[in-house]
mmCIF file of C-alpha atoms and ligand atoms in Angstrom:
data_model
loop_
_atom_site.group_PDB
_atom_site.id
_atom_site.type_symbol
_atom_site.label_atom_id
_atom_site.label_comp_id
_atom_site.label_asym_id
_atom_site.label_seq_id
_atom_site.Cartn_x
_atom_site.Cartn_y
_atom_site.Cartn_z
ATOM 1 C CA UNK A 1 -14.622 -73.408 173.565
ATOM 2 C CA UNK A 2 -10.839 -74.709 174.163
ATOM 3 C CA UNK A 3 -8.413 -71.535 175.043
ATOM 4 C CA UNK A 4 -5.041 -71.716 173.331
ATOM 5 C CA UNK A 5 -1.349 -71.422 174.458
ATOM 6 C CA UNK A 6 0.841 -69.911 172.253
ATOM 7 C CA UNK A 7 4.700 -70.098 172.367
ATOM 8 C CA UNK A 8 6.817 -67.407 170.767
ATOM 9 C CA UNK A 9 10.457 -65.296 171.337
ATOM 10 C CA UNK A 10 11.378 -62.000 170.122
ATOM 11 C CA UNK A 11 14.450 -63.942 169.493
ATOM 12 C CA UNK A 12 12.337 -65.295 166.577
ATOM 13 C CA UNK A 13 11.985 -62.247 165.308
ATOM 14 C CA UNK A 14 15.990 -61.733 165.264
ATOM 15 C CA UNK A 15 17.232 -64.338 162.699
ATOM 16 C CA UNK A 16 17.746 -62.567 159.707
ATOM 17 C CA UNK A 17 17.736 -63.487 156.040
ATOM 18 C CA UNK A 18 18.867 -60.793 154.532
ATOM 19 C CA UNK A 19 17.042 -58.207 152.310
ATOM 20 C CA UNK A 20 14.382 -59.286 149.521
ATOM 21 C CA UNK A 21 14.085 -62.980 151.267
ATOM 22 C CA UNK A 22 10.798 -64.321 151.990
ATOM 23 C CA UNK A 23 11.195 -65.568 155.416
ATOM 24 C CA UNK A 24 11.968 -62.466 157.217
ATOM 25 C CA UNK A 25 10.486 -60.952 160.508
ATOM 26 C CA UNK A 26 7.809 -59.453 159.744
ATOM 27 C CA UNK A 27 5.978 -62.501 158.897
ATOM 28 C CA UNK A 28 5.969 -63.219 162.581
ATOM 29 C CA UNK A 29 5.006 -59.860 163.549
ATOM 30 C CA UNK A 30 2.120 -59.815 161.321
ATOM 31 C CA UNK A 31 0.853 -63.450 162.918
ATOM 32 C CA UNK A 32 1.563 -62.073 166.820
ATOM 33 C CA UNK A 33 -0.134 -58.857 165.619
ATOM 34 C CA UNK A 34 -3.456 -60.779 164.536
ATOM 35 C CA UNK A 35 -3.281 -63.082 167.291
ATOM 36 C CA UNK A 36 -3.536 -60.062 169.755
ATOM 37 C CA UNK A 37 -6.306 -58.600 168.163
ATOM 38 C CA UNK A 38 -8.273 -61.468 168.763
ATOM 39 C CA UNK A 39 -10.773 -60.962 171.416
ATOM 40 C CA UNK A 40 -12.950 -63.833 171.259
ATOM 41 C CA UNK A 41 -11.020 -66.546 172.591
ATOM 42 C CA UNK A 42 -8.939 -67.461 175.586
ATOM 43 C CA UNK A 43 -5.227 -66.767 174.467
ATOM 44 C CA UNK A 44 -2.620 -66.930 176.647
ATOM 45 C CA UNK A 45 1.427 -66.121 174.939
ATOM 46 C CA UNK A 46 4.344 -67.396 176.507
ATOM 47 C CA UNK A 47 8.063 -67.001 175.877
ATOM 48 C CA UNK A 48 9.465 -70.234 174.035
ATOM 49 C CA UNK A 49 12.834 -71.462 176.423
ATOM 50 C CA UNK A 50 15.712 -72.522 174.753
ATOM 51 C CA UNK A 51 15.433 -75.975 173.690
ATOM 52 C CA UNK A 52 18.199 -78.609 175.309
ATOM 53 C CA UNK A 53 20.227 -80.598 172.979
ATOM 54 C CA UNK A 54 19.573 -83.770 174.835
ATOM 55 C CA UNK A 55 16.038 -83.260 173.458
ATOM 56 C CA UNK A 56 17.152 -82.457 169.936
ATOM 57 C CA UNK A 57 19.217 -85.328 169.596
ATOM 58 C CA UNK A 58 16.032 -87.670 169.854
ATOM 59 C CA UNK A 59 15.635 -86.191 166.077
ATOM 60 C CA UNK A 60 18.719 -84.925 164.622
ATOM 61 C CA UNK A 61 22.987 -86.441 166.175
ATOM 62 C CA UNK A 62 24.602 -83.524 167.927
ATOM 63 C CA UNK A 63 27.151 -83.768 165.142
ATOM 64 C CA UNK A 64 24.738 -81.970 163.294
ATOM 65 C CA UNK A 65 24.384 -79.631 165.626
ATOM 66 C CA UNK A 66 27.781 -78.631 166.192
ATOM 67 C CA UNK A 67 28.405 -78.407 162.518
ATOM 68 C CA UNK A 68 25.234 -75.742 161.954
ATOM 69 C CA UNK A 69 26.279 -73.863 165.192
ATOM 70 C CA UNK A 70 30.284 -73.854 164.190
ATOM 71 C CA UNK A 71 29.040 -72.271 160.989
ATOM 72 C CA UNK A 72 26.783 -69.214 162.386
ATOM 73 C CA UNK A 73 29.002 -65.466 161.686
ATOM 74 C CA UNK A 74 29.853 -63.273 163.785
ATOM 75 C CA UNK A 75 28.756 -60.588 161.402
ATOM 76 C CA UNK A 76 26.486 -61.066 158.120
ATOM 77 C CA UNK A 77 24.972 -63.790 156.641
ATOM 78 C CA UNK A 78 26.617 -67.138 155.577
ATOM 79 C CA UNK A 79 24.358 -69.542 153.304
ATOM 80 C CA UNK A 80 24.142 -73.375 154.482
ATOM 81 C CA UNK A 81 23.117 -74.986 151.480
ATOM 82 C CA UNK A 82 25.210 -75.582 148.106
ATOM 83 C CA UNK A 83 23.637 -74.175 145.146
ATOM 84 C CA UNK A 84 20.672 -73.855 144.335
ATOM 85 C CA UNK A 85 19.391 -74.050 147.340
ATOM 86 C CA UNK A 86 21.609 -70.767 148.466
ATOM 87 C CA UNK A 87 18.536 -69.144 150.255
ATOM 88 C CA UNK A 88 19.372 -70.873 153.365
ATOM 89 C CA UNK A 89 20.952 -69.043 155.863
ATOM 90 C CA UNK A 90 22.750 -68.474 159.205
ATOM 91 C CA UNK A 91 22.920 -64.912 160.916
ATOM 92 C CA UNK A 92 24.840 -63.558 164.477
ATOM 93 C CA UNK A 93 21.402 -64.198 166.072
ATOM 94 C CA UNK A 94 20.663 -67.738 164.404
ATOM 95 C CA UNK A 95 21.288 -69.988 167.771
ATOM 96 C CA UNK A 96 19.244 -68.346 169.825
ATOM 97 C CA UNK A 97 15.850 -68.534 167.056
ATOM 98 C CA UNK A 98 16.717 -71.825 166.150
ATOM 99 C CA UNK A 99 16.755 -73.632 169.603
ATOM 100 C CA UNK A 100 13.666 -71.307 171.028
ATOM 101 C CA UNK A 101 11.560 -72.335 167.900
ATOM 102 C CA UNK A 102 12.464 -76.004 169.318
ATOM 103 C CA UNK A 103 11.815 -75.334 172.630
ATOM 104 C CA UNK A 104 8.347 -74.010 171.763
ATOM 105 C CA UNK A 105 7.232 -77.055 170.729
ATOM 106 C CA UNK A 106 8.797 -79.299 173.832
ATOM 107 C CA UNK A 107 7.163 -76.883 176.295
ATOM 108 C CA UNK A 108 3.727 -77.336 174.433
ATOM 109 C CA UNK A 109 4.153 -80.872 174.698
ATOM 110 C CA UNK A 110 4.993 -80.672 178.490
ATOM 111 C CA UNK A 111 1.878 -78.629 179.167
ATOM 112 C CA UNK A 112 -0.132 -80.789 176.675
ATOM 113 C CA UNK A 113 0.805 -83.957 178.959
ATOM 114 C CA UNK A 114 0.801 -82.143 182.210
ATOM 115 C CA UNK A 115 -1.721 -79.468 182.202
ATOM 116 C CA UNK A 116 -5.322 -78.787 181.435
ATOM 117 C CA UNK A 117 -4.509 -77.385 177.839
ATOM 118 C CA UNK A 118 -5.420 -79.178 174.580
ATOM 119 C CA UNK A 119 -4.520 -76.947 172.008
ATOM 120 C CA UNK A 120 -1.070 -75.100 171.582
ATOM 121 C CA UNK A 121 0.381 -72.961 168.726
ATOM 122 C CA UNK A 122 4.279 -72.275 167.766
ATOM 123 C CA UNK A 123 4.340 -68.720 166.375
ATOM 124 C CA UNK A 124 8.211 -69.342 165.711
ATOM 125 C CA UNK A 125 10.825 -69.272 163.433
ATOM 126 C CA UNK A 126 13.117 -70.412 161.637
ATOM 127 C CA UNK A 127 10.744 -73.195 160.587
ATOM 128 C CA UNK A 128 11.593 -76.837 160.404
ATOM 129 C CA UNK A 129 9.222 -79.642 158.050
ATOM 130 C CA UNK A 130 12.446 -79.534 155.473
ATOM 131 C CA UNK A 131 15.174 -80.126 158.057
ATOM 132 C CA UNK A 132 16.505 -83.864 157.657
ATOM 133 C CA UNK A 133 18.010 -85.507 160.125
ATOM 134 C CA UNK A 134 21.185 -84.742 159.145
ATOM 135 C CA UNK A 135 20.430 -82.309 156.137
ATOM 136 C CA UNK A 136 19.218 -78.571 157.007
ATOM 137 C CA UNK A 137 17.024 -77.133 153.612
ATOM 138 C CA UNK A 138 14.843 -74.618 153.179
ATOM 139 C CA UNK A 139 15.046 -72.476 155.877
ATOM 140 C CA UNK A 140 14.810 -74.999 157.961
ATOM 141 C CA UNK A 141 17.506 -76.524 160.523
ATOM 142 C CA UNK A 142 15.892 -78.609 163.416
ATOM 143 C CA UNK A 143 12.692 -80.486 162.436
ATOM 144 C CA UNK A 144 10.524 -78.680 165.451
ATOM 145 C CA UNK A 145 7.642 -81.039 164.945
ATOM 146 C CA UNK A 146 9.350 -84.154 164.713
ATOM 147 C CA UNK A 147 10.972 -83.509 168.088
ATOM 148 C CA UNK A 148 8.077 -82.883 169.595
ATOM 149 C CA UNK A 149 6.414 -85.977 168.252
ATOM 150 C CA UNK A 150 9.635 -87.703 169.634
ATOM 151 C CA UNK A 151 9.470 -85.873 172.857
ATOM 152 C CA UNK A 152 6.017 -87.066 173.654
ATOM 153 C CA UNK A 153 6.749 -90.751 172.264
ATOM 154 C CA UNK A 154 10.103 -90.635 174.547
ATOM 155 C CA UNK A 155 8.993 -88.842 177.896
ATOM 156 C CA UNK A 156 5.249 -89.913 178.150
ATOM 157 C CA UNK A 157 2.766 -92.422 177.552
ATOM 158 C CA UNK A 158 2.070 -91.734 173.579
ATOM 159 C CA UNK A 159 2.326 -94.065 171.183
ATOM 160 C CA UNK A 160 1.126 -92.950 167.808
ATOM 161 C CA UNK A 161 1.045 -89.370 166.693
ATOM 162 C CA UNK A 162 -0.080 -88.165 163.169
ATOM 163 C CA UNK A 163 1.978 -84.952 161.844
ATOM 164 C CA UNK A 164 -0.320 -83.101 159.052
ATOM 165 C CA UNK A 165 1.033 -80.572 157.183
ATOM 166 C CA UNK A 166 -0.825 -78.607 155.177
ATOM 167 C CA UNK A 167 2.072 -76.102 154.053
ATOM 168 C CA UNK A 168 2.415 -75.784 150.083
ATOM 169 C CA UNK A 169 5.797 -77.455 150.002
ATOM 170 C CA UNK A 170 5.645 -80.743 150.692
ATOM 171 C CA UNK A 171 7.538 -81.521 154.421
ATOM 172 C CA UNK A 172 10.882 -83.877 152.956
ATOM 173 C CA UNK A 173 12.022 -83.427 156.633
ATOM 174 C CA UNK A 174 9.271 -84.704 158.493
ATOM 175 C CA UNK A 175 8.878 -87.835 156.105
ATOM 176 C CA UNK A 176 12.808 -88.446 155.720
ATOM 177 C CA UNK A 177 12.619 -88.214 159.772
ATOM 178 C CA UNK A 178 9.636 -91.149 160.253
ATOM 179 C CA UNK A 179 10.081 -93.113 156.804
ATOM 180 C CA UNK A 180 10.450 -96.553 158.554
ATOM 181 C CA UNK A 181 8.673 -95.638 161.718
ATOM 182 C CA UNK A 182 4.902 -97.074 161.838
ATOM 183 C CA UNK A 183 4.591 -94.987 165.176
ATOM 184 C CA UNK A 184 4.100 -91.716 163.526
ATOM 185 C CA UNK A 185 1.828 -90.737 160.521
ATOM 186 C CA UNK A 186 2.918 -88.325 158.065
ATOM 187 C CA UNK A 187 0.220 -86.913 156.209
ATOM 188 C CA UNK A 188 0.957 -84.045 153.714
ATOM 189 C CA UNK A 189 -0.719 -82.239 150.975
ATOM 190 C CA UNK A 190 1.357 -79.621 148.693
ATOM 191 C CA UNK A 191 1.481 -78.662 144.907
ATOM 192 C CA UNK A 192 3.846 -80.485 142.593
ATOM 193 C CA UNK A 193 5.864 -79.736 140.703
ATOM 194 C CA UNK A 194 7.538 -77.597 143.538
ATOM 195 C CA UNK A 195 10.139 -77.400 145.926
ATOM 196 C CA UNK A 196 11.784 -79.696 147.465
ATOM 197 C CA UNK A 197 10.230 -81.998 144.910
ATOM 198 C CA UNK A 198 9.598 -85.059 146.564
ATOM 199 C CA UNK A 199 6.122 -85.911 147.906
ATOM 200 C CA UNK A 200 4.422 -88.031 145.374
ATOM 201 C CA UNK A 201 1.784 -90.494 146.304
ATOM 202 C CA UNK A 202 3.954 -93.378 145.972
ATOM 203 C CA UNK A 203 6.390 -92.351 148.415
ATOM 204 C CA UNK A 204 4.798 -94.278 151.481
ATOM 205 C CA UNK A 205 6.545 -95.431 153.851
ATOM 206 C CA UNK A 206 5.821 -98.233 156.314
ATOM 207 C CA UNK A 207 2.772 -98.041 155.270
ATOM 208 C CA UNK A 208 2.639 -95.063 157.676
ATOM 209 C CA UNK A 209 3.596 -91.667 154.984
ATOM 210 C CA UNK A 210 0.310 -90.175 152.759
ATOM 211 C CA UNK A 211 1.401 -87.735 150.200
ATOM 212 C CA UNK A 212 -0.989 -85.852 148.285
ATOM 213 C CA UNK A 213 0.399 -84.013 145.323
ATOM 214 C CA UNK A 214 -1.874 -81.270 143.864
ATOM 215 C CA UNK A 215 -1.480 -79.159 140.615
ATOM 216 C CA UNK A 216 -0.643 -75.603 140.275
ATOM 217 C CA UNK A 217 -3.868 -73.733 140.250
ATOM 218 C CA UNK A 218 -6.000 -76.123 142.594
ATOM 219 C CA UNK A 219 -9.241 -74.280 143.626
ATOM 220 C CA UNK A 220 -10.600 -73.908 147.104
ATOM 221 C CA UNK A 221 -13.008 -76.748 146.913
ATOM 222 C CA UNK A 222 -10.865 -79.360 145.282
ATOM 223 C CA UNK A 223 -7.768 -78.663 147.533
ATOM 224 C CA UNK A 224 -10.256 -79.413 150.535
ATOM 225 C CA UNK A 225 -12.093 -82.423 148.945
ATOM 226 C CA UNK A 226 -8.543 -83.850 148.224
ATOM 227 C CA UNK A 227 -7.617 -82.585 151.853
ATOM 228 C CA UNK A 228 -9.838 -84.769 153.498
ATOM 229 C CA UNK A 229 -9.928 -87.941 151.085
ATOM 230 C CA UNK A 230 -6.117 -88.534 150.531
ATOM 231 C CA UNK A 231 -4.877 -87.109 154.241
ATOM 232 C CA UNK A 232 -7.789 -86.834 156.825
ATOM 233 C CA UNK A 233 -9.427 -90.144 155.994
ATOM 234 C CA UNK A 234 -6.663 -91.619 156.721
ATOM 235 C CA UNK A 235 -5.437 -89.626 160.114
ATOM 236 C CA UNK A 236 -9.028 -90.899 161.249
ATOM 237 C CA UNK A 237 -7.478 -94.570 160.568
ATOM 238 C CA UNK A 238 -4.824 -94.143 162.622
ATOM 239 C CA UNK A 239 -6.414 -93.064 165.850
ATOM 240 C CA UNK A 240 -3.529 -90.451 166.808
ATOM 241 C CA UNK A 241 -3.191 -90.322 170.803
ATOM 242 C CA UNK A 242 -2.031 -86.561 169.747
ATOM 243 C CA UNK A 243 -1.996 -84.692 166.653
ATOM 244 C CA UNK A 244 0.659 -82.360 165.087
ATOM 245 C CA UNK A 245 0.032 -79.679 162.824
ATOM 246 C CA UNK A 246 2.900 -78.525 160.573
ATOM 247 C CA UNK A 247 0.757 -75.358 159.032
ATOM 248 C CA UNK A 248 2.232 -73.519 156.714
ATOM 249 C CA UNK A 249 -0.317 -71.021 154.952
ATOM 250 C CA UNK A 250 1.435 -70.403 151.535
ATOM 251 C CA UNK A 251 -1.207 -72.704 149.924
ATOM 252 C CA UNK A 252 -3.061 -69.049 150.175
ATOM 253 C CA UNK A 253 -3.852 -67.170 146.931
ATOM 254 C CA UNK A 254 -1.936 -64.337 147.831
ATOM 255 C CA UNK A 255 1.328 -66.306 148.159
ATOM 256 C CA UNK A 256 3.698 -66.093 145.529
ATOM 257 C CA UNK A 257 5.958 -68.579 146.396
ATOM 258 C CA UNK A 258 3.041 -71.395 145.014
ATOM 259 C CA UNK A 259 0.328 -71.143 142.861
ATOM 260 C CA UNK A 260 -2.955 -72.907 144.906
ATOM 261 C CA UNK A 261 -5.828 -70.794 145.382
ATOM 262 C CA UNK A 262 -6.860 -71.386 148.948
ATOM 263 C CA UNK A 263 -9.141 -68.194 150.556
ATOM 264 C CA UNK A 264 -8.301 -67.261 154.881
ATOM 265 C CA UNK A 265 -11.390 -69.132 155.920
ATOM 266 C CA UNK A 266 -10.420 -72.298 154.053
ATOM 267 C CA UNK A 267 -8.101 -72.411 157.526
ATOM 268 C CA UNK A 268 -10.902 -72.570 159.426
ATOM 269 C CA UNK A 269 -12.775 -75.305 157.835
ATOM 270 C CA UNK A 270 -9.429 -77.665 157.927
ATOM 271 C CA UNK A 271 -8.123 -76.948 161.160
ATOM 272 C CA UNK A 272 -11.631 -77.406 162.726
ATOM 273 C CA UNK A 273 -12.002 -81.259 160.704
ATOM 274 C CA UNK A 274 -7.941 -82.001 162.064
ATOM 275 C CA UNK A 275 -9.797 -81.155 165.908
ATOM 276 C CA UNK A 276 -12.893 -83.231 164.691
ATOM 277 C CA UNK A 277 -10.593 -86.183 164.165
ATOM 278 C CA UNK A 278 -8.361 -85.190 167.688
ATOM 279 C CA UNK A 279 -11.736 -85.206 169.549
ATOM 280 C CA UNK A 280 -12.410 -88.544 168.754
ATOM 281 C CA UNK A 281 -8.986 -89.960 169.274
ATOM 282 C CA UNK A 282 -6.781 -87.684 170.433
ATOM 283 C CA UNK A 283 -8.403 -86.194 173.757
ATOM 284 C CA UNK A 284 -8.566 -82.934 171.493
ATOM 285 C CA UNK A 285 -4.953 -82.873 172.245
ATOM 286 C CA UNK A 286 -3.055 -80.657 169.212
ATOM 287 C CA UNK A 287 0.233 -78.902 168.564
ATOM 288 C CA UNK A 288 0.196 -76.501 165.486
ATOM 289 C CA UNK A 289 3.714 -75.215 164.145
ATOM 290 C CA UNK A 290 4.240 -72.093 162.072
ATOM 291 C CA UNK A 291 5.647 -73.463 159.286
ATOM 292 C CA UNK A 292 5.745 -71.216 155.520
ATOM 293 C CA UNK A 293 3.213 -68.847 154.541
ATOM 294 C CA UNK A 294 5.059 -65.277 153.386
ATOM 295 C CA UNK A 295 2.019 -63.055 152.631
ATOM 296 C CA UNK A 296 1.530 -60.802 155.327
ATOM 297 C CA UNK A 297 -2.065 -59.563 154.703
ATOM 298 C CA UNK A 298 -2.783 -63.347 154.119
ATOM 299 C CA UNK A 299 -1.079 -64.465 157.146
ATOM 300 C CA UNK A 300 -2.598 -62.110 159.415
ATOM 301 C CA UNK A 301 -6.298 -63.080 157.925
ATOM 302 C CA UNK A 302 -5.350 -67.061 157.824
ATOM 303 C CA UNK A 303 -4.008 -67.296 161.540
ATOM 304 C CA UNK A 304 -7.452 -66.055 163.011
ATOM 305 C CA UNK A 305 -9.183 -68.637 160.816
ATOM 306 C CA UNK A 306 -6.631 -70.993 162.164
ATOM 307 C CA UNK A 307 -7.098 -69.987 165.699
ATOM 308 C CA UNK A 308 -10.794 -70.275 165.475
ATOM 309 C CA UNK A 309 -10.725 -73.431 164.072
ATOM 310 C CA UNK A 310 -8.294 -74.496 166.767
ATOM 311 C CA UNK A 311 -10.524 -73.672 169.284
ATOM 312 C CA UNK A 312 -13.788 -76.012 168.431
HETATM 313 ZN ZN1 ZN B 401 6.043 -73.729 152.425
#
C-alpha cells in the first residue's frame, strides 16, 4: 500500500470570496479534516512553499502575473472577470494562496522525481483547470496542473503526461494551455450544458484533447462506463510517464453547482482504475489537484474514497 504526501497552507484557507460564494474556506477545512481522520494509510502533510515565477512563466507570461497581482486590494474584494462571470475574485490575502497552491504542485513534482513517493495530493486553493494562459476564470488564476506537467517536462526526464480531470466543469484552462501540444493528454469528463461551456467531443486537439460531455442527471454507472470508454481507454493509449489528476468532486449528488449523480465511493473506483493505468506506465507515479467540489459533507466522504483509491 503506497503512503501519500499531501501539500497544503493555511494561507489557502485565507483567500476569501466573500459571503454566500461557493469556494470559500471551509471547503478546505472539511478535506484536511477528513484527511486527518484517516488512520489507515501512511499520510504525511506538508506546507506548500511559495511558488517562483520563473516556474509559472513555463505556463502563463509574467505579464499576466503582474496584471492579477497589481489588481489584488488592500481591503475587500475586487472581481477579475467582466460580467457574468463576476464571481471571480481577488482579496488582501490572494498572493500568498495563489502562488502556495502553485507551489504545491512543483514540490510534489520534485519529490515525485527525486524521492521514493508515487502518489501526492494538493489540498489547495484557489483552484486552477479554468485559468488560461493569459485569461483567469472561474476561480481560477494560475493553471496549477499545467505547471506542474510543464515543470516535470522542463526540469526532468518526462516526456508525455496525461492530465484527467474528472471535475463537473469541464477544465477550458488545461485544454486552452496544451491544445497544439501532442506531449500532454487532456482527458476530461463534465456535464454539458454547463459552465464554461466548451468541452464537446469534437474539440480535440492534436489529436492529443478527449472531451467527454455528459447530460444533466447522469447516473453512477453510466458516468463511470463513459469514464473509462471516452477518457481512460484512451490515457491507457498514451502510456503517460506520469499522470495528473485535476479532481474536482462536484460531479457528487450533493453538489448543487451540477446536476450528475455520482455517490463518495464512485471516487474510489476511478481513482483506483487512473493508478491501474499509472502502474502500468507511469511507475505509479500521480499528482492529484483539488480542483471544485463545494459540498462539505460530500467532500469530506469523497476525499477518503479518493485517498484510498490513491493508495492501491
Ligand atoms: Zn467544478
Amino acid at each position: 500500500m503506497e503512503g501519500i504526501r499531501v501539500y497544503s497552507h493555511s494561507a489557502c484557507l485565507s483567500k476569501d470570496n466573500g459571503d454566500g460564494h461557493p469556494e470559500r474556506k471551509e471547503r478546505l477545512e472539511s478535506i484536511l479534516e477528513s484527511i486527518h481522520s484517516i488512520v489507515d494509510l501512511t499520510i504525511d502533510l506538508k506546507e506548500a512553499p511559495i511558488a517562483k515565477c520563473s516556474d509559472i512563466n513555463l505556463v502563463h507570461p509574467q505579464s499576466y502575473l503582474d496584471d492579477i497581482f497589481s489588481m489584488i486590494p488592500d481591503q475587500g474584494l475586487i472581481g477579475v472577470e467582466k460580467e457574468p462571470y463576476a464571481d471571480t475574485l481577488l482579496c488582501p490575502n490572494s498572493k500568498e494562496a495563489i502562488l502556495r497552491s502553485c507551489g504545491a504542485g512543483i514540490s510534489a513534482s520534485k519529490d515525485l522525481m527525486d524521492g521514493n513517493l508515487k502518489r501526492f495530493f494538493c489540498a489547495v486553493r484557489p483552484p486552477g483547470h479554468h485559468a488560461e494562459t493569459t485569461r483567469v476564470n472561474g476561480f481560477c488564476f494560475i493553471n496549477n496542473a499545467a505547471v506542474a506537467a510543464r515543470y516535470l517536462q522542463f526540469n526532468y526526464d518526462i516526456k508525455k503526461v496525461a492530465i484527467i480531470d474528472f471535475d463537473v466543469h469541464h477544465g477550458n484552462g488545461t485544454q486552452e494551455i496544451f491544445y497544439n501540444d501532442k506531449t500532454v493528454l487532456y482527458g476530461s469528463i463534465h456535464q454539458h450544458p454547463l459552465f464554461p461551456g466548451t468541452g464537446l467531443e469534437s474539440e480535440t486537439g492534436v489529436g492529443n484533447i478527449f472531451n467527454a460531455p455528459i447530460e444533466s442527471g447522469t447516473s453512477s454507472k453510466e458516468f463511470l462506463k463513459i469514464f473509462n470508454e471516452k477518457i481512460l481507454v484512451n490515457v491507457d493509449d498514451f502510456k503517460p510517464e506520469v499522470i495528473i489528476i485535476s479532481a474536482g468532486f462536484d460531479a457528487h449528488k450533493r453538489d448543487s453547482l451540477a446536476t450528475i449523480n455520482l455517490e463518495s465511493e464512485d471516487y474510489f473506483t476511478m481513482t483506483q482504475d487512473i493508478v491501474e493505468i499509472a502502474k502500468r506506465h507511469s511507475k505509479g507515479r500521480i499528482i492529484s489537484f483539488l480542483e471544485g467540489g463545494y459540498d462539505l459533507l460530500a467532500l469530506s466522504e469523497s476525499i477518503k474514497s479518493h485517498f484510498m483509491g490513491l493508495s492501491v
